[in-house]
Structures are given as C-alpha cells and as structure tokens.
Coordinates of C-alpha atoms and ligand atoms in Angstrom, one line a residue:
M141 CA 0.1 0.1 -0.2
F142 CA 1.2 3.4 -0.8
N143 CA 2.5 5.8 2.0
V144 CA -0.3 8.0 3.4
H145 CA 1.3 10.7 5.5
K146 CA -0.2 11.1 9.1
F147 CA -3.0 13.8 8.5
T148 CA -5.1 14.3 11.7
N149 CA -8.9 14.3 10.5
A150 CA -9.0 18.1 11.3
E151 CA -6.2 18.9 9.3
A152 CA -7.3 17.3 6.0
R153 CA -11.2 18.4 6.5
R154 CA -12.0 21.6 7.9
Q155 CA -13.5 21.4 11.2
S156 CA -16.6 23.4 10.2
D157 CA -17.4 20.3 7.6
I158 CA -17.5 17.7 9.9
G159 CA -21.1 16.6 10.2
K160 CA -21.9 17.8 6.6
G161 CA -22.7 15.4 3.6
H162 CA -26.2 14.4 4.1
I163 CA -27.8 13.3 0.5
A164 CA -31.4 12.8 0.2
V165 CA -32.9 11.3 -3.1
R166 CA -36.7 11.7 -3.0
D167 CA -38.9 10.0 -5.8
V168 CA -36.4 10.6 -8.4
S169 CA -37.2 9.4 -11.7
I170 CA -35.4 10.2 -14.8
T171 CA -36.1 9.7 -18.7
F172 CA -34.1 10.4 -21.7
G173 CA -35.9 11.4 -24.9
Q174 CA -39.6 12.6 -25.6
S175 CA -42.5 10.4 -26.3
A176 CA -42.1 7.4 -28.4
A177 CA -38.4 7.6 -27.9
A178 CA -38.4 8.1 -24.3
H179 CA -36.5 5.9 -22.2
L180 CA -36.9 5.3 -18.2
A181 CA -33.3 5.3 -17.2
V182 CA -33.9 5.7 -13.1
D183 CA -37.4 4.7 -11.8
T184 CA -38.7 6.5 -8.9
T185 CA -36.0 6.1 -6.3
S186 CA -35.5 7.6 -2.7
I187 CA -32.3 6.8 -0.7
D188 CA -30.7 8.7 2.3
I189 CA -27.5 8.9 3.1
A190 CA -25.8 9.7 6.4
P191 CA -23.0 12.3 6.6
G192 CA -19.7 10.4 6.6
E193 CA -21.3 7.2 5.2
F194 CA -19.4 5.0 2.6
V195 CA -22.3 3.6 0.4
C196 CA -21.7 1.5 -2.9
I197 CA -24.1 1.4 -5.7
L198 CA -24.1 -2.1 -7.2
G199 CA -25.7 -3.1 -10.4
P200 CA -25.5 -4.4 -14.1
S201 CA -24.3 -2.3 -16.9
G202 CA -26.8 0.0 -18.3
C203 CA -29.4 -0.1 -15.2
G204 CA -28.8 3.6 -14.4
K205 CA -25.9 3.9 -11.7
S206 CA -24.2 6.6 -13.8
T207 CA -27.3 8.6 -14.3
L208 CA -28.2 8.5 -10.7
L209 CA -24.8 9.3 -9.6
N210 CA -25.0 12.1 -12.6
A211 CA -28.1 13.3 -10.6
V212 CA -26.6 13.8 -7.0
A213 CA -23.3 15.4 -9.1
G214 CA -26.1 17.8 -10.6
Y215 CA -25.2 16.9 -14.4
V216 CA -28.7 15.4 -15.0
A217 CA -31.6 16.9 -14.0
P218 CA -34.4 14.6 -12.2
T219 CA -37.6 14.6 -14.3
T220 CA -39.6 14.0 -11.1
G221 CA -38.4 14.3 -7.3
T222 CA -35.6 16.0 -5.9
V223 CA -32.1 15.5 -4.8
S224 CA -30.7 17.6 -1.9
V225 CA -27.4 17.4 -0.2
D226 CA -27.5 19.1 3.4
E227 CA -31.1 20.2 2.6
V228 CA -30.0 22.5 -0.4
V229 CA -31.8 20.8 -3.6
V230 CA -29.4 20.3 -6.2
D231 CA -29.8 21.9 -9.6
K232 CA -26.3 22.2 -11.0
P233 CA -22.8 21.0 -10.3
G234 CA -20.9 22.5 -7.3
P235 CA -17.6 22.1 -5.1
D236 CA -19.5 20.5 -2.3
R237 CA -20.0 17.7 -4.8
G238 CA -16.6 16.0 -5.8
M239 CA -16.3 13.7 -8.6
V240 CA -14.2 11.1 -9.8
F241 CA -15.0 9.2 -13.2
Q242 CA -13.5 6.1 -14.6
Q243 CA -11.6 8.3 -16.9
Y244 CA -10.8 11.7 -18.0
S245 CA -11.0 13.2 -14.6
L246 CA -7.5 14.9 -15.3
L247 CA -6.6 18.0 -17.5
P248 CA -3.9 16.3 -19.4
W249 CA -2.1 19.8 -20.3
K250 CA -1.5 20.4 -16.7
T251 CA 1.1 19.0 -14.5
V252 CA -0.3 16.7 -11.2
Y253 CA 0.1 19.9 -8.9
E254 CA -1.8 22.2 -11.1
N255 CA -4.5 19.7 -11.8
V256 CA -5.0 19.8 -8.0
A257 CA -4.5 23.3 -7.2
F258 CA -6.8 24.1 -10.2
G259 CA -10.2 23.8 -8.1
P260 CA -9.1 26.0 -5.1
K261 CA -7.8 28.6 -7.5
M262 CA -11.2 28.7 -9.3
A263 CA -12.7 29.2 -5.9
G264 CA -10.9 32.4 -5.1
A265 CA -7.8 31.0 -3.5
T266 CA -4.5 32.9 -3.9
R267 CA -1.7 31.2 -5.4
T268 CA -0.1 30.2 -2.4
E269 CA -3.3 29.2 -1.0
A270 CA -3.8 27.0 -3.7
G271 CA -0.5 25.6 -3.7
S272 CA -0.6 24.5 -0.3
V273 CA -3.9 22.7 -0.5
A274 CA -2.4 20.8 -3.4
N275 CA 0.5 19.8 -1.6
T276 CA -1.9 18.7 1.4
F277 CA -3.8 16.5 -0.8
L278 CA -0.9 15.0 -3.1
N279 CA 0.3 14.1 0.4
L280 CA -2.9 12.5 1.5
V281 CA -2.9 10.3 -1.7
G282 CA 1.0 9.7 -1.5
L283 CA 1.9 11.6 -4.6
R284 CA 3.8 14.6 -3.2
K285 CA 6.7 13.9 -5.3
F286 CA 5.1 13.6 -8.6
G287 CA 3.6 17.0 -8.7
N288 CA 5.8 18.2 -11.9
R289 CA 4.7 15.3 -13.8
Y290 CA 2.0 15.2 -16.7
P291 CA -0.8 13.0 -16.1
A292 CA 0.2 10.9 -19.0
E293 CA 3.4 10.3 -17.3
L294 CA 1.7 8.6 -14.6
S295 CA 0.2 4.7 -14.1
G296 CA -3.4 4.6 -14.1
G297 CA -3.6 3.9 -10.6
M298 CA -1.6 7.2 -9.8
Q299 CA -3.7 9.2 -12.2
Q300 CA -6.8 7.9 -10.3
R301 CA -4.8 9.0 -7.0
V302 CA -4.4 12.4 -8.4
G303 CA -8.3 12.4 -9.3
I304 CA -9.3 11.8 -5.8
A305 CA -6.7 14.6 -4.6
R306 CA -8.4 17.1 -7.4
A307 CA -11.9 16.1 -6.1
L308 CA -11.0 16.6 -2.7
A309 CA -9.3 19.9 -2.9
N310 CA -12.3 21.6 -3.0
Y311 CA -13.1 20.4 0.4
P312 CA -16.5 18.8 -0.9
S313 CA -19.0 17.1 1.5
V314 CA -19.7 14.5 -0.7
L315 CA -17.4 12.4 -2.7
L316 CA -19.0 10.8 -6.0
M317 CA -17.1 8.1 -8.0
D318 CA -18.3 6.4 -11.1
E319 CA -16.4 3.0 -11.3
P320 CA -13.1 4.6 -10.6
F321 CA -11.1 1.6 -10.6
G322 CA -12.7 0.1 -13.5
A323 CA -10.0 0.7 -16.1
L324 CA -7.3 -0.7 -13.5
D325 CA -5.8 -4.3 -13.5
A326 CA -6.8 -6.5 -10.7
Q327 CA -3.8 -5.9 -8.5
T328 CA -3.8 -2.3 -8.8
R329 CA -7.4 -2.3 -8.1
L330 CA -6.9 -4.0 -4.7
V331 CA -4.5 -1.7 -3.5
M332 CA -6.5 1.4 -4.5
Q333 CA -9.6 0.2 -2.7
E334 CA -7.2 -0.2 0.4
S335 CA -6.0 3.3 -0.4
L336 CA -9.5 4.8 -0.8
L337 CA -10.3 3.6 2.7
E338 CA -7.5 5.2 4.2
I339 CA -8.3 8.5 2.5
W340 CA -11.8 8.1 3.3
R341 CA -10.9 7.7 7.1
K342 CA -8.6 10.4 7.4
F343 CA -10.9 12.9 5.4
G344 CA -14.4 11.9 6.6
T345 CA -16.5 12.7 3.8
T346 CA -19.6 11.0 2.6
V347 CA -18.9 8.5 -0.4
V348 CA -21.2 7.1 -2.8
F349 CA -19.2 4.8 -5.4
V350 CA -20.6 3.2 -8.4
T351 CA -19.5 -0.3 -9.3
H352 CA -20.5 -3.6 -10.8
D353 CA -18.3 -5.5 -8.7
V354 CA -19.6 -7.3 -6.0
D355 CA -16.5 -7.9 -4.1
E356 CA -15.5 -4.5 -4.6
A357 CA -18.8 -3.1 -3.4
V358 CA -18.7 -5.7 0.0
F359 CA -15.1 -4.6 0.4
L360 CA -15.4 -0.8 0.4
A361 CA -19.1 -0.1 1.8
D362 CA -21.0 0.6 5.0
R363 CA -24.3 -0.3 2.5
V364 CA -24.5 -1.5 -0.5
L365 CA -27.4 -0.4 -2.7
I366 CA -28.4 -3.0 -5.4
M367 CA -30.3 -1.5 -8.3
S368 CA -32.5 -3.6 -10.5
A369 CA -31.9 -4.3 -14.2
A370 CA -33.3 -1.3 -16.6
P371 CA -35.2 0.8 -15.5
G372 CA -33.0 1.0 -12.6
R373 CA -34.5 1.1 -9.0
I374 CA -32.9 0.2 -5.4
I375 CA -34.0 -3.2 -4.6
E376 CA -31.9 -4.1 -1.8
D377 CA -30.3 -1.9 0.8
V378 CA -27.4 -4.5 2.4
E379 CA -25.6 -3.3 5.7
I380 CA -22.1 -4.7 5.6
K381 CA -21.5 -5.4 9.3
L382 CA -17.3 -6.0 8.9
P383 CA -15.4 -3.8 11.1
R384 CA -13.1 -1.2 10.3
P385 CA -10.2 -0.5 9.0
R386 CA -11.0 -3.0 6.5
N387 CA -8.4 -5.6 5.3
P388 CA -8.3 -8.0 2.4
D389 CA -8.1 -11.1 4.9
M390 CA -11.7 -10.1 5.7
A391 CA -13.1 -11.7 2.6
S392 CA -13.0 -15.2 4.0
T393 CA -15.1 -14.4 7.3
P394 CA -18.6 -15.4 7.5
T395 CA -20.1 -11.6 7.6
Y396 CA -18.2 -11.1 4.3
V397 CA -19.2 -14.4 2.7
E398 CA -22.7 -14.1 3.2
A399 CA -23.2 -10.5 2.1
R400 CA -21.1 -11.6 -0.8
Q401 CA -23.8 -14.2 -1.8
F402 CA -26.9 -12.2 -0.9
C403 CA -25.6 -9.8 -3.4
L404 CA -24.7 -12.2 -6.0
D405 CA -28.2 -14.2 -5.7
T406 CA -29.9 -10.9 -5.8
I407 CA -28.2 -9.7 -8.9
R408 CA -28.6 -13.1 -10.5
A409 CA -32.2 -13.5 -9.8
E410 CA -32.8 -9.7 -11.2
S411 CA -30.6 -10.5 -14.4
R412 CA -32.9 -13.5 -14.9
K413 CA -36.0 -11.6 -14.5
A414 CA -34.6 -9.2 -17.2
F415 CA -33.7 -11.9 -19.5
E416 CA -37.2 -13.6 -19.2
A417 CA -38.9 -10.2 -20.0
Q418 CA -36.7 -9.8 -22.9
N419 CA -38.0 -13.4 -24.2
V420 CA -41.5 -13.0 -23.8
Ligands
ADP700 P1 -24.9 2.4 -16.1 O1 -24.0 3.2 -15.6 O2 -25.3 1.6 -14.8 O3 -24.1 1.5 -16.6 P2 -26.3 4.4 -17.2 O4 -26.9 5.3 -16.1 O5 -24.8 5.3 -17.9 O6 -26.1 3.1 -16.6 O7 -27.4 4.5 -18.5 C1 -28.9 3.8 -18.0 C2 -29.6 4.1 -19.2 O8 -30.0 5.4 -19.8 C3 -28.9 3.3 -20.6 O9 -29.9 2.7 -21.1 C4 -28.4 4.7 -21.2 O10 -28.2 4.1 -22.8 C5 -29.4 5.6 -21.0 N1 -28.5 7.1 -20.9 C6 -27.8 7.3 -20.3 N2 -27.5 8.5 -20.6 C7 -28.2 9.0 -21.3 C8 -28.5 10.4 -22.3 N3 -27.9 11.4 -21.8 N4 -29.5 10.3 -23.2 C9 -30.1 9.3 -23.6 N5 -29.8 8.0 -22.7 C10 -29.1 7.8 -21.9
MG701 MG1 -22.1 3.8 -15.8

C-alpha cells in the first residue's frame, strides 16, 4: 500500500465541514428523450445517505447507476423528484460534490500539482493558498513527489489518486465516484481500494461509489444499494457489518461471504427476470 502521510482528520478536512454530507434522493425518476423514444433510466428512487457514510451502488451495466450518480452531482436533472445535499436542492454541479470518473478526470495539459490546485484557484484561493491545498492533498494520496509530472507520465492507479486529490481539494462534503477503478488491472485495483478507505478514514467525507463488482462493493461499503436491471430502482439495501479498518483477509470471514452471496443471488435473480422479460 502506498504511504499516506499522517494527517489528522481536522488537518485534512475543515472542522466546520464535519457532519456535512447528508444526501437525500426523493422519488427521483429520470427519463431521457421524448414521447415514443422516451427511455426511463431511473425509476422512482428514494435514498438517504448519512454524513460520512460510505455507500456503494451496485448493479448491472446499463441499469442507471451513472445516471443516478450524475443526478446527485447535478449533471442530470431529475424528471420527477428532488436530490438534496445538506437540505439544499441540487440543480447544478458544485464544489460541495467532488466527482471522480473512470477516465478523463484530469486535465492532460496541466501538471499533477496544477490539476489539484485548479479547483481552489477557481474558488478564489491565492496561488500560495491553492499550492498549499494541492500539497496537502497530494500528500494525502501519497503523490507529493509527482507534482511536476503530467498525467500521461503516471500509471493508471496514480492518475486516479490524483483524481481523488483533485476532487478533495475543493473540500467537498460528498465524494461521488463512478467506477473509478474499472480501467485498472486487478492488482492495482485492490491496492486502490485499500488506499481509498485510508483516505476516506482521514478525510471523513460521505462517499457514493458506483460499481458493478460485487467484491469491490462489499469490501468498501457500509451499505450496498443494489439496483435492478433497467429501468433502475434500488431493490436491496444491504448493511455490511464488517469492522473497520477493513483488510483483504476479511474476505474469508462469514460476514463477508454471506453479504457477497446475498448480493450475487439478488443480482442473478434480477438478471434472470430481465432476460425472461426480453423473451416473452
Ligand atoms: P450504468 O451506469 O448503470 O451502466 P447509465 O446510467 O449510464 O447506466 O445508463 C442507463 C440507461 O440510460 C442506458 O440505457 C443508457 O443508454 C441511457 N442513457 C444514459 N445517459 C443518457 C443520455 N444522456 N441520453 C440518452 N440516454 C441515456
Ligand atoms: Mg455507468
């Protein structure tokens, strides 16, 4: 695992932000297109996520995970219902919601340092302030020495760590992650999962993490929300009772094995239903 410097929670996160990051999704449905071409991507969904909680949204490809996450980010407007963060209705993207995508999270023409300093600069920080924030978060993700490199000069895993630093540099109350490790090889992915948990433990923000990988969801989450096949709805809300800090050895414990099996069974039953519906 990479070396994370010893930040206290208060150093990495503003004291005044602690306790923020409550997400409320209320009866949200999202339809793309009009009339005959209309496609229901998310079907009447309600979710509550507590400040500091780590929630994974798990579901098959095309079920509406990204669409739901994009509604929390403010990139997609719900057709019905509302999303709010800390009781403020979301109607556009904002610095209180950091986003990390599978790819393209970084500006390729800027150095790693400039990528992380960019958000604070846009928010009005001076050069010195933005630089200090960039260094803080590059330290947090273990990449302080790589500030002068360009994204293309880093491995995929390192780029995603810069992406996380960049998202956190705005001091968001919510970190939204859309299959952020999906393009990484299996070994790097495991290291990144542990690293993310370490960063989250220090920074203490709410995390909503989208994945189609059952093991990833169970290993990371306090709660796994399982989505149905399209149109997406939350069909199960599974509490993962594994202690923290998590470590890979927990994968052989009964708690892990049972949670994993339950998620797999739910997804399998759901896929079968979707398959049969296509064949009537
Ligand atoms: P997932 O992330 O679970 O793979 P998405 O949320 O990306 O699924 O997509 C859900 C459904 O909505 C898919 O059928 C997809 O084609 C459709 N969709 C997503 N974004 C748009 C868009 N901007 N316009 C039209 N259809 C879209
Ligand atoms: Mg997606």
